PDB file of C-alpha atoms and ligand atoms in Angstrom:
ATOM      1  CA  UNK A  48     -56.038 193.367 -91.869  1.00  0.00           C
ATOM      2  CA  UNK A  49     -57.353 189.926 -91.532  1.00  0.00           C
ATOM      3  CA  UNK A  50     -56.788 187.936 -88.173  1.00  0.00           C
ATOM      4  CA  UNK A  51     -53.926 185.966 -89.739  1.00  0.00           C
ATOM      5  CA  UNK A  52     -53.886 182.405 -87.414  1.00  0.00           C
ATOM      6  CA  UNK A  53     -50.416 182.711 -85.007  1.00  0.00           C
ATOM      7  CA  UNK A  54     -48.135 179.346 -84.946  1.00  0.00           C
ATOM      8  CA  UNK A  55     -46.201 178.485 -81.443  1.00  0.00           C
ATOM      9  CA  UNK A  56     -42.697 177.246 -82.421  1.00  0.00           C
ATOM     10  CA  UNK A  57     -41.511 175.322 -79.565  1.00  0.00           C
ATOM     11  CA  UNK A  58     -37.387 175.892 -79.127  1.00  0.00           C
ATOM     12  CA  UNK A  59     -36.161 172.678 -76.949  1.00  0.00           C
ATOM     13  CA  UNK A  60     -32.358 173.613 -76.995  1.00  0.00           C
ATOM     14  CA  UNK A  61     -32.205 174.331 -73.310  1.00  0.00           C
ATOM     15  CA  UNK A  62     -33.243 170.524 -72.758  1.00  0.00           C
ATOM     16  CA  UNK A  63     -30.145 169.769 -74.435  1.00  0.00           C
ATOM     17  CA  UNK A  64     -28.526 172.015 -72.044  1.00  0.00           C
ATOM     18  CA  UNK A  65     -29.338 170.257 -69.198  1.00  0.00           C
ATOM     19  CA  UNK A  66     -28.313 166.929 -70.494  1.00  0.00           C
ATOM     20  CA  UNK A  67     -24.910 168.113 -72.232  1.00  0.00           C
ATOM     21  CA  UNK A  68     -24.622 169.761 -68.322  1.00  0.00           C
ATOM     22  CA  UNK A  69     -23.934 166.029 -67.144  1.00  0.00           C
ATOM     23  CA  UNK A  70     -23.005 164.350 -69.774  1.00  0.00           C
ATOM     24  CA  UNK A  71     -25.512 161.729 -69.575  1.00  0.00           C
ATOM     25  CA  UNK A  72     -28.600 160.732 -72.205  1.00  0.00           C
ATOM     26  CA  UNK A  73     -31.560 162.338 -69.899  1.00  0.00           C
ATOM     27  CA  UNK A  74     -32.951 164.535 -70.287  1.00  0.00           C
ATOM     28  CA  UNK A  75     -34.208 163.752 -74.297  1.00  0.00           C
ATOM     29  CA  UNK A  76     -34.709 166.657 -75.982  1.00  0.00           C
ATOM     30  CA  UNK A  77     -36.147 164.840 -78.734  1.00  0.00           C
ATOM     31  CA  UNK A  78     -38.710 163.524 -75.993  1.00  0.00           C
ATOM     32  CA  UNK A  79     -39.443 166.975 -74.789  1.00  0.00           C
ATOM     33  CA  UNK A  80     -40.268 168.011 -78.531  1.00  0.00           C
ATOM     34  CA  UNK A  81     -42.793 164.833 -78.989  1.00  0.00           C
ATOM     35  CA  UNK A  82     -44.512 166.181 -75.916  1.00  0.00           C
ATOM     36  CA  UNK A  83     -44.975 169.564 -77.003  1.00  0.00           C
ATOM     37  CA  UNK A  84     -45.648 168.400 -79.927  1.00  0.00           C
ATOM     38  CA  UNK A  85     -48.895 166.592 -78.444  1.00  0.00           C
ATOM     39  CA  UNK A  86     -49.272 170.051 -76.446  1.00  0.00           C
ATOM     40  CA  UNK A  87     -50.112 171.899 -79.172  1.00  0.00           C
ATOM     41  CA  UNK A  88     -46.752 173.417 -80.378  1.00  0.00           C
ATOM     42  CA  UNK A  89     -47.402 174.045 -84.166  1.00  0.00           C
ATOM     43  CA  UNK A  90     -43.786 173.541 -85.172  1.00  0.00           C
ATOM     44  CA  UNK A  91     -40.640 172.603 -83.082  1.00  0.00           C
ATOM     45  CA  UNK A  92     -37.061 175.123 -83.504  1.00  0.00           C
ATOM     46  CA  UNK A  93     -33.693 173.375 -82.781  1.00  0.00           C
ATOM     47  CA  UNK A  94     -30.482 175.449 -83.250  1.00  0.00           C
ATOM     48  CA  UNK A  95     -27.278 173.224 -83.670  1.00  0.00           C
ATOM     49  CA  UNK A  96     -24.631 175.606 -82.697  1.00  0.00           C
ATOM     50  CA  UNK A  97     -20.976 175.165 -84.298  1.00  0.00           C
ATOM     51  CA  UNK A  98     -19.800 174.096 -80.819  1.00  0.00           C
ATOM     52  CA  UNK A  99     -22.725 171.754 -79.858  1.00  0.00           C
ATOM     53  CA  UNK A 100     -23.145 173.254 -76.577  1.00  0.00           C
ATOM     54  CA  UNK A 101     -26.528 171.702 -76.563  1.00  0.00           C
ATOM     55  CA  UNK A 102     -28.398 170.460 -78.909  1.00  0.00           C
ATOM     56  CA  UNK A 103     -26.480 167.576 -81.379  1.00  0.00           C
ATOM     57  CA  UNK A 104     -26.083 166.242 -84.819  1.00  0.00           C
ATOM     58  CA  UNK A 105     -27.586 162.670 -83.632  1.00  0.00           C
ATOM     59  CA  UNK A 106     -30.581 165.191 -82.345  1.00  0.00           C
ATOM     60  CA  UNK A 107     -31.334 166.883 -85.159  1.00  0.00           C
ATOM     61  CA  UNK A 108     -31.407 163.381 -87.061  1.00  0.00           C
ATOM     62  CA  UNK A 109     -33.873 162.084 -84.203  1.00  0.00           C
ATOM     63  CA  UNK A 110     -36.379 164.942 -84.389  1.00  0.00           C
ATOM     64  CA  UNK A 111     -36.585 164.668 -88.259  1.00  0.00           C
ATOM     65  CA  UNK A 112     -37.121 161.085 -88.183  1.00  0.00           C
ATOM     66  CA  UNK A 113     -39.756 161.261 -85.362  1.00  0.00           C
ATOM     67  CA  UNK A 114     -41.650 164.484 -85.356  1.00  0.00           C
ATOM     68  CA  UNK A 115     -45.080 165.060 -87.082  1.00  0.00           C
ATOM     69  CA  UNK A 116     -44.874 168.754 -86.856  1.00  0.00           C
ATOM     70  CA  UNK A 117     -42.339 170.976 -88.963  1.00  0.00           C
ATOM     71  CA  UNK A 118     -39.009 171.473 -87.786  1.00  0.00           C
ATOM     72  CA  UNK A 119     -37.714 174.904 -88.078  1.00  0.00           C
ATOM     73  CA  UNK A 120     -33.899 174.200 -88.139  1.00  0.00           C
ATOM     74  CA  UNK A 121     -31.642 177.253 -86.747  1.00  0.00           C
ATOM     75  CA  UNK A 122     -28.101 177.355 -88.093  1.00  0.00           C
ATOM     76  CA  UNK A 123     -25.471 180.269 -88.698  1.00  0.00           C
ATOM     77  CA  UNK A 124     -24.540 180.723 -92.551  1.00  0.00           C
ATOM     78  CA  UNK A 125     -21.604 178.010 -92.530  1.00  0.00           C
ATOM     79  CA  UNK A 126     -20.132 175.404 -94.937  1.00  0.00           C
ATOM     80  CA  UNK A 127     -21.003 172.595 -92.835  1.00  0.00           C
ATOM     81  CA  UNK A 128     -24.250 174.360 -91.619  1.00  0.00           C
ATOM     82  CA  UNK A 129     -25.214 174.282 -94.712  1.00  0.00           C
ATOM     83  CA  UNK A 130     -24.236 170.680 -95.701  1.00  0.00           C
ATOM     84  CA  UNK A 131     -26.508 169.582 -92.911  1.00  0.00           C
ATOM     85  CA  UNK A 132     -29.125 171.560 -93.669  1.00  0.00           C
ATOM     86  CA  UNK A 133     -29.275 170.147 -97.637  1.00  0.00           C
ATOM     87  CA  UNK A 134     -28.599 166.595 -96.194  1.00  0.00           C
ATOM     88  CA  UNK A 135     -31.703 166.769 -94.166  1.00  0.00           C
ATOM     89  CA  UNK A 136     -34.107 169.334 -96.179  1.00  0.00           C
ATOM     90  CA  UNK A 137     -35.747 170.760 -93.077  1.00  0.00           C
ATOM     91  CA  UNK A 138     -39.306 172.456 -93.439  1.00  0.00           C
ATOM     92  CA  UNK A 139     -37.581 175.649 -92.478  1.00  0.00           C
ATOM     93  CA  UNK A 140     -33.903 176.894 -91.753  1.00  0.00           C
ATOM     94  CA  UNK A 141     -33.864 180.229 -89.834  1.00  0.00           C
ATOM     95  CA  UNK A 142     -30.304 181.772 -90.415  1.00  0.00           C
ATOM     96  CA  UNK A 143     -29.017 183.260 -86.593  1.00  0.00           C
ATOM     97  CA  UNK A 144     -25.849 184.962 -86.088  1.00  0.00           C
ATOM     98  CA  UNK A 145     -23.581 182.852 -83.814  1.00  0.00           C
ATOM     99  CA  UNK A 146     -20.488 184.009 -81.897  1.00  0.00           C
ATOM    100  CA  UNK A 147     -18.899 181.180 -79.695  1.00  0.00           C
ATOM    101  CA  UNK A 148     -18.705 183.592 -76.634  1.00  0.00           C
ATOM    102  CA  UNK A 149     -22.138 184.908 -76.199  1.00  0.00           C
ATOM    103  CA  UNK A 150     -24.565 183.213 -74.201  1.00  0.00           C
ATOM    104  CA  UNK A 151     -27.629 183.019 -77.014  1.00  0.00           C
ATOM    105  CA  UNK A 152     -27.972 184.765 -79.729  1.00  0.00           C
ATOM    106  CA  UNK A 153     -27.297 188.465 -78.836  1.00  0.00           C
ATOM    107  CA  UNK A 154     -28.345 190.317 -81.983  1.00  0.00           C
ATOM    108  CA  UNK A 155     -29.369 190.027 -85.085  1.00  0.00           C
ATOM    109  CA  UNK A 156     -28.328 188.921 -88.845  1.00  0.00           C
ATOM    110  CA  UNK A 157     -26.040 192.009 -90.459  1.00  0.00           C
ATOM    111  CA  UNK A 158     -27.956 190.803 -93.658  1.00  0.00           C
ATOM    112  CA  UNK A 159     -27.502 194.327 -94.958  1.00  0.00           C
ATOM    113  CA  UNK A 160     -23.368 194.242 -94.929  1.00  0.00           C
ATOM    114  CA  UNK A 161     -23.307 190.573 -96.374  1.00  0.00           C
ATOM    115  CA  UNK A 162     -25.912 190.486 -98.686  1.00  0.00           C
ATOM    116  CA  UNK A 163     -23.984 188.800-101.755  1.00  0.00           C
ATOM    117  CA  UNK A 164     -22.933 185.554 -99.662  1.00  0.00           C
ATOM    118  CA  UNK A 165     -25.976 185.319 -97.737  1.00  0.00           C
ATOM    119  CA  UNK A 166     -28.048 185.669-101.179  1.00  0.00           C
ATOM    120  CA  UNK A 167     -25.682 182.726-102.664  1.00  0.00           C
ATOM    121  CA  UNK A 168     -25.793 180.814 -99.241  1.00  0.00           C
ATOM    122  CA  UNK A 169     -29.169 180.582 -99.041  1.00  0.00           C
ATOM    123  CA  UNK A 170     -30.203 179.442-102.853  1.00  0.00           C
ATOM    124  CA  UNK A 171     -29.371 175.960-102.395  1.00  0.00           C
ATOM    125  CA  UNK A 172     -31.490 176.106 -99.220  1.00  0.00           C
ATOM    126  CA  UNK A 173     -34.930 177.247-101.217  1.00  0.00           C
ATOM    127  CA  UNK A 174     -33.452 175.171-104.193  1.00  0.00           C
ATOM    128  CA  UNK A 175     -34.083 172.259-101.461  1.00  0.00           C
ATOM    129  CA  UNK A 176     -37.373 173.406-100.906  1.00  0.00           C
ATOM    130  CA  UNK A 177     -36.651 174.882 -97.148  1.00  0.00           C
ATOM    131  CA  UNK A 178     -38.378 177.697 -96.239  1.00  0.00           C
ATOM    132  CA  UNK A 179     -35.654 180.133 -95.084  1.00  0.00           C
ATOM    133  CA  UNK A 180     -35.900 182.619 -92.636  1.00  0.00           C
ATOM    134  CA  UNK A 181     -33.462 185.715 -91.187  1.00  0.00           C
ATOM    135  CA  UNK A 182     -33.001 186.025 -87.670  1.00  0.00           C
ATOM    136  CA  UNK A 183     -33.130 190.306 -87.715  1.00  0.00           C
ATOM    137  CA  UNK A 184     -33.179 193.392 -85.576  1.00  0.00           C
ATOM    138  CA  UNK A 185     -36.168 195.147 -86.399  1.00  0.00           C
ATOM    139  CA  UNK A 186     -34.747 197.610 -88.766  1.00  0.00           C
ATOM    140  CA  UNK A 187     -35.923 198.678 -91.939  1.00  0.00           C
ATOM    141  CA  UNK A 188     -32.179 198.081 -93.773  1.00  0.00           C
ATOM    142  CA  UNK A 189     -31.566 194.744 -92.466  1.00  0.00           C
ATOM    143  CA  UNK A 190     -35.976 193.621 -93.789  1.00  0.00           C
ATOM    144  CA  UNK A 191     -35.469 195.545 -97.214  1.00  0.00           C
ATOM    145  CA  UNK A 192     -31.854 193.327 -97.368  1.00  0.00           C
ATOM    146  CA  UNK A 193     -33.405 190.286 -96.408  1.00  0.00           C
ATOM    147  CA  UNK A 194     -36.358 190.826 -98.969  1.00  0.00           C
ATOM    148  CA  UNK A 195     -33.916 191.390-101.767  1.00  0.00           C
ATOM    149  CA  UNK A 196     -31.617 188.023-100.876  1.00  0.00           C
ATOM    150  CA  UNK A 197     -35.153 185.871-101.740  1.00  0.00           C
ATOM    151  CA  UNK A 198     -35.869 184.821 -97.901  1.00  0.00           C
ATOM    152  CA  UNK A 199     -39.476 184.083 -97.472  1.00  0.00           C
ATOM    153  CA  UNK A 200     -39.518 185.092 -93.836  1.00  0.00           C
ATOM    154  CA  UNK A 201     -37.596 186.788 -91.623  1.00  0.00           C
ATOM    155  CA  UNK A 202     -38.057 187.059 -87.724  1.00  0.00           C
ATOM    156  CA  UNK A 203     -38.051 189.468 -85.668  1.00  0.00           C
ATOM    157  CA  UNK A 204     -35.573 189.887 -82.721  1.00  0.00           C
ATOM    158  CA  UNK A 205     -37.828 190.577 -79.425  1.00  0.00           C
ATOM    159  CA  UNK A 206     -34.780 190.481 -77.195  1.00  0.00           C
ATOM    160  CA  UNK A 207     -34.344 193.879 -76.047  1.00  0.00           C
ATOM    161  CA  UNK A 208     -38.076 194.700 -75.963  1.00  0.00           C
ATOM    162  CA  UNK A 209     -38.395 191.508 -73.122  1.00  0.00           C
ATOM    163  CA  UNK A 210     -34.802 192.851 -71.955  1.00  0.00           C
ATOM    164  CA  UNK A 211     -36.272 196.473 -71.254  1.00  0.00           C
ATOM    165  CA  UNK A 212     -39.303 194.787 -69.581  1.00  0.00           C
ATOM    166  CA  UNK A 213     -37.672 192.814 -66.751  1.00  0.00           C
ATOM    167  CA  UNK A 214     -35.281 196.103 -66.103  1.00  0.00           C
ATOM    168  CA  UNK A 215     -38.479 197.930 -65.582  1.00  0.00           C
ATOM    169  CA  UNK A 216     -37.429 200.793 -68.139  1.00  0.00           C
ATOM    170  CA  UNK A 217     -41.089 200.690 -69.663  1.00  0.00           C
ATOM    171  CA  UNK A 218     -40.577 203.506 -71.579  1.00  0.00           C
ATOM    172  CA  UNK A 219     -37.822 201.726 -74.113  1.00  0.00           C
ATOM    173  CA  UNK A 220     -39.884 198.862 -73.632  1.00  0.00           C
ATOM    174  CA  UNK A 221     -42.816 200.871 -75.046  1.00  0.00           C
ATOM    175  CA  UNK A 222     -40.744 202.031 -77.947  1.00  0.00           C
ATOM    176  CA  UNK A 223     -38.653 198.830 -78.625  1.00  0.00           C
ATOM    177  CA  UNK A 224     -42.774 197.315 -79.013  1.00  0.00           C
ATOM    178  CA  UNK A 225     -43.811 200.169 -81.399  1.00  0.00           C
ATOM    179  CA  UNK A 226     -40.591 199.633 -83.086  1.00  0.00           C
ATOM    180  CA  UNK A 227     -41.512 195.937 -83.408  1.00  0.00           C
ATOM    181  CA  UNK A 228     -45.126 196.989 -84.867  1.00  0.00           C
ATOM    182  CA  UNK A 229     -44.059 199.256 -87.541  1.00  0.00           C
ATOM    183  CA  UNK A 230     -41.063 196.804 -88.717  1.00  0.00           C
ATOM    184  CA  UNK A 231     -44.109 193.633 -88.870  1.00  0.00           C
ATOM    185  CA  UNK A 232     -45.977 195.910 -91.225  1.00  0.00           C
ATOM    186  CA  UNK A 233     -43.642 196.842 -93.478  1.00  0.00           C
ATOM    187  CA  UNK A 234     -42.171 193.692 -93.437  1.00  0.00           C
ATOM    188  CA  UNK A 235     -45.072 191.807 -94.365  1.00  0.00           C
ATOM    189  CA  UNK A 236     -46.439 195.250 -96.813  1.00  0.00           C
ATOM    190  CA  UNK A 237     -42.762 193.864 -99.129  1.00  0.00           C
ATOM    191  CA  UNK A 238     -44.560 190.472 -99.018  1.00  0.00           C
ATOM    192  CA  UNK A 239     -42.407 188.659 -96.239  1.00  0.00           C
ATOM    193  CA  UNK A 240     -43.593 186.068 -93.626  1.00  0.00           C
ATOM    194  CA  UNK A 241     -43.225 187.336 -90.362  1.00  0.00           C
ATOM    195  CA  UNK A 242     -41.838 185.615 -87.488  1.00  0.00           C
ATOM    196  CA  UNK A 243     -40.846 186.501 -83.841  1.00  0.00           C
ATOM    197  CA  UNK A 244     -38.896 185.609 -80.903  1.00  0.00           C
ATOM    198  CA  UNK A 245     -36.430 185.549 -78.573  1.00  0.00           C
ATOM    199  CA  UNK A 246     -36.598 186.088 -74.365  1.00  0.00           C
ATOM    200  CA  UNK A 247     -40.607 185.858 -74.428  1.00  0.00           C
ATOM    201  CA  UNK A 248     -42.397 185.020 -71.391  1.00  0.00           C
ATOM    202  CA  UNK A 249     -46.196 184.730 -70.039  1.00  0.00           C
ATOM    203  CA  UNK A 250     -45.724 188.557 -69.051  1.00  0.00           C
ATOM    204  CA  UNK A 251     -44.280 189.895 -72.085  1.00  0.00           C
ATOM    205  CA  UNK A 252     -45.507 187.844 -74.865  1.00  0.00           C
ATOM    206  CA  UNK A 253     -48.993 189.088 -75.578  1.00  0.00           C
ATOM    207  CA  UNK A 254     -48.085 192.313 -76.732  1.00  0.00           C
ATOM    208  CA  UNK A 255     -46.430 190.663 -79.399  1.00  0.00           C
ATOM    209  CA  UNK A 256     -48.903 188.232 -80.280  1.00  0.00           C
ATOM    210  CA  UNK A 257     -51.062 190.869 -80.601  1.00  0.00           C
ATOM    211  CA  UNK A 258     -49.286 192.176 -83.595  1.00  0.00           C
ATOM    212  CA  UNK A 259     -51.485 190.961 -86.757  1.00  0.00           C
ATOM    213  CA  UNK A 260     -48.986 190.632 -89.640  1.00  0.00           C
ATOM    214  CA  UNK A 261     -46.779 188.459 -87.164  1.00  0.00           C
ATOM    215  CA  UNK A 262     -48.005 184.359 -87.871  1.00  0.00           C
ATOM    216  CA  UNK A 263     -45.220 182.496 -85.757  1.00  0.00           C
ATOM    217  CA  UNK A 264     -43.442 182.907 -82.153  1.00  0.00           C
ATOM    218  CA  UNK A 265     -40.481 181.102 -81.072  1.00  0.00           C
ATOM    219  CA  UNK A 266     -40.238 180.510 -77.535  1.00  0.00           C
ATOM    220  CA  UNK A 267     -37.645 178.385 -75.917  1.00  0.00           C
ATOM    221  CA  UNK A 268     -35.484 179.298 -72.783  1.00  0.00           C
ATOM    222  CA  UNK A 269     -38.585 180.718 -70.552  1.00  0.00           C
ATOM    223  CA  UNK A 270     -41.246 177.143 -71.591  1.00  0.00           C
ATOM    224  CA  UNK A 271     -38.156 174.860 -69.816  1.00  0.00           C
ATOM    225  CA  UNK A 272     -37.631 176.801 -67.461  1.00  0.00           C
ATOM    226  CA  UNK A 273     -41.028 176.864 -66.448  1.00  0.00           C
ATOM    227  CA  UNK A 274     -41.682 172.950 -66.851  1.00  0.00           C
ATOM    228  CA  UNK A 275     -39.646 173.087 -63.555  1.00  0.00           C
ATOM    229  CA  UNK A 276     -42.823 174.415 -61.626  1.00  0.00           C
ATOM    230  CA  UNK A 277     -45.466 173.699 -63.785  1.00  0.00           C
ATOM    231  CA  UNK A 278     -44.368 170.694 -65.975  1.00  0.00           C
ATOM    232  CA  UNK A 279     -43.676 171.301 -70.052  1.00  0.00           C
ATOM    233  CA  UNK A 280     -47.051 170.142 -71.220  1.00  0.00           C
ATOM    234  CA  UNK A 281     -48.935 172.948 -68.522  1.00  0.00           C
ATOM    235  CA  UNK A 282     -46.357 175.334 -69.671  1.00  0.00           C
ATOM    236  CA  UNK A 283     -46.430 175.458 -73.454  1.00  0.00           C
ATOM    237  CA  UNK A 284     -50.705 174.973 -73.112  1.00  0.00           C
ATOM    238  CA  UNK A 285     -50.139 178.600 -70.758  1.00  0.00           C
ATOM    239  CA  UNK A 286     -48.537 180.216 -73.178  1.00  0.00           C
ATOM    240  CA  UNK A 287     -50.487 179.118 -75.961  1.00  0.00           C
ATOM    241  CA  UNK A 288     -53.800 179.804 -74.058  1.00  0.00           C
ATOM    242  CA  UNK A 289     -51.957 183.589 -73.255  1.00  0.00           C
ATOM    243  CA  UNK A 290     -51.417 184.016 -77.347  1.00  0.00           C
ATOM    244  CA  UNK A 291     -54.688 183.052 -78.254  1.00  0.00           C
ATOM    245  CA  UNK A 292     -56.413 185.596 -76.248  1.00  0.00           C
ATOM    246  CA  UNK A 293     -54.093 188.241 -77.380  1.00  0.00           C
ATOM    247  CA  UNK A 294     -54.685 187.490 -81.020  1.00  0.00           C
ATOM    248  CA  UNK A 295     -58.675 187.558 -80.398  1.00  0.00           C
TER     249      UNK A 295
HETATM  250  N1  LIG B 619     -35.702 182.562 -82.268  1.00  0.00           N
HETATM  251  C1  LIG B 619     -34.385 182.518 -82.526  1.00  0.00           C
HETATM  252  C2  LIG B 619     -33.938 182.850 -83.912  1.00  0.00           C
HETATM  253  C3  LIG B 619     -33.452 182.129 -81.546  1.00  0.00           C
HETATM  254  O1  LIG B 619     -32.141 182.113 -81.822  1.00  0.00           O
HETATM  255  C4  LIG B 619     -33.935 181.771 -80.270  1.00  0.00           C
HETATM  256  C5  LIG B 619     -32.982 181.296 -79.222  1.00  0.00           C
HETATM  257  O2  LIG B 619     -32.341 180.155 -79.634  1.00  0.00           O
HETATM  258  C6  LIG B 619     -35.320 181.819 -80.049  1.00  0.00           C
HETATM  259  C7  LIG B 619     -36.178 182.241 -81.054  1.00  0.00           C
HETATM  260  C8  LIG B 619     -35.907 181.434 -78.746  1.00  0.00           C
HETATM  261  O3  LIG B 619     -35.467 182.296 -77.723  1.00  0.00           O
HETATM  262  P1  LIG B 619     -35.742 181.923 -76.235  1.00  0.00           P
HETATM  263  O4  LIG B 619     -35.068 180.619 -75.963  1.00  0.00           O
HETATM  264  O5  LIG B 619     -35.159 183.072 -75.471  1.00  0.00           O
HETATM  265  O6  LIG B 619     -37.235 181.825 -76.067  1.00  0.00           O
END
């Protein structure tokens, strides 16, 4: 298939973290977005989580007023979720599971045991003109569900493949990866954009960009964590350098 071009979604939640940490107004997460913005990040992805245990409602107003670049705005199917969502009309909406306990988002969207509310949940989204995308395991079910609600993308979960990587068990790894492949095909073969994230890094993310049918990454957690040693700018033009060459 063609050499479809591969968008870096910058995630700046954990910048949030760090502020919320304190308490104080530094650091700006909003800030951090215009800079990777003018690093090269094709899009930026914001999740406001029911409990606001980073980024905030005054963000999410900030980074649609100020950013140049799409915002892909990540939300768990709610009332309220969804009032914000329609209030501000984001380019994108990407629909996560959320549990208040869990650290980040552990798995993905049971799309395929709620598919009547999620299908009436997300209309007024498209009605709105977002694009919406499901946060999903790789798993045939949970694609063909997603396909039949009307979502025009869904993305990929890459956490346990990244997971299997750093607990040097290569072998899952392997197969979480081929998993990953087969699922972006047949995904995109029902006419769905394809999307991935979740726990990528400079040593596990170009295997993924690799994969053809997949156009956008989200990457979050590992690009601030990095702008500790290298700075955020360095860091997101890394691993955009590192996707490039996989995709050539
Ligand atoms: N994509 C989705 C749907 C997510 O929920 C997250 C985490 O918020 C990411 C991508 C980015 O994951 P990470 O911060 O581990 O790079």
């Amino acid at each position: 298939m063609d050499n479809l071009p591969l968008r870096l979604g910058v995630n700046i939640d954990h910048v949030a973290t760090v502020r919320n940490a304190r308490g104080s107004a530094y650091p700006d997460p909003v800030r951090a977005a215009i800079l990777a913005q003018e690093a090269g990040a094709d899009g930026i992805t914001a999740h406001l989580r029911e409990d606001r245990r980073h980024i905030g409602d005054a963000d999410i107003d900030a980074l649609m007023d100020q950013l140049t670049v799409p915002l892909n705005f990540e939300m768990a199917a709610t009332d309220e979720m969804q009032a914000i969502a329609l209030r501000h009309k984001p380019h994108a909406v990407c629909i996560v599971p959320e549990k208040r306990e869990e650290k980040t988002t552990e798995g993905g969207l049971e799309v395929a045991r709620e598919e009547n509310r999620l299908a009436h949940f997300i209309a007024p989204l498209r009605e709105a003109g977002s694009r919406v995308s499901i946060f999903i395991a790789a798993e045939k079910s949970q694609i063909e569900a997603a396909h039949r609600i009307g979502a025009a993308v869904v993305e990929l979960h890459t956490g346990a493949y990244c997971d299997f990587h750093y607990e040097c068990d290569f072998t899952q790894r392997d197969a979480e990866l081929e998993r990953l492949r087969e699922m972006a095909a047949f995904a995109h073969n029902l006419g769905l954009e394809v999307h991935a994230g979740h726990g990528l890094t400079f040593e596990t993310v170009q295997p993924i960009a690799a994969i053809p049918e997949i156009v956008e990454l989200n990457i979050g957690h590992f690009l601030i964590g990095e702008a500790i040693f290298m700075g955020l700018e360095a860091s997101i033009k890394k691993m955009r350098l590192l996707m490039d060459e996989a995709r050539a």
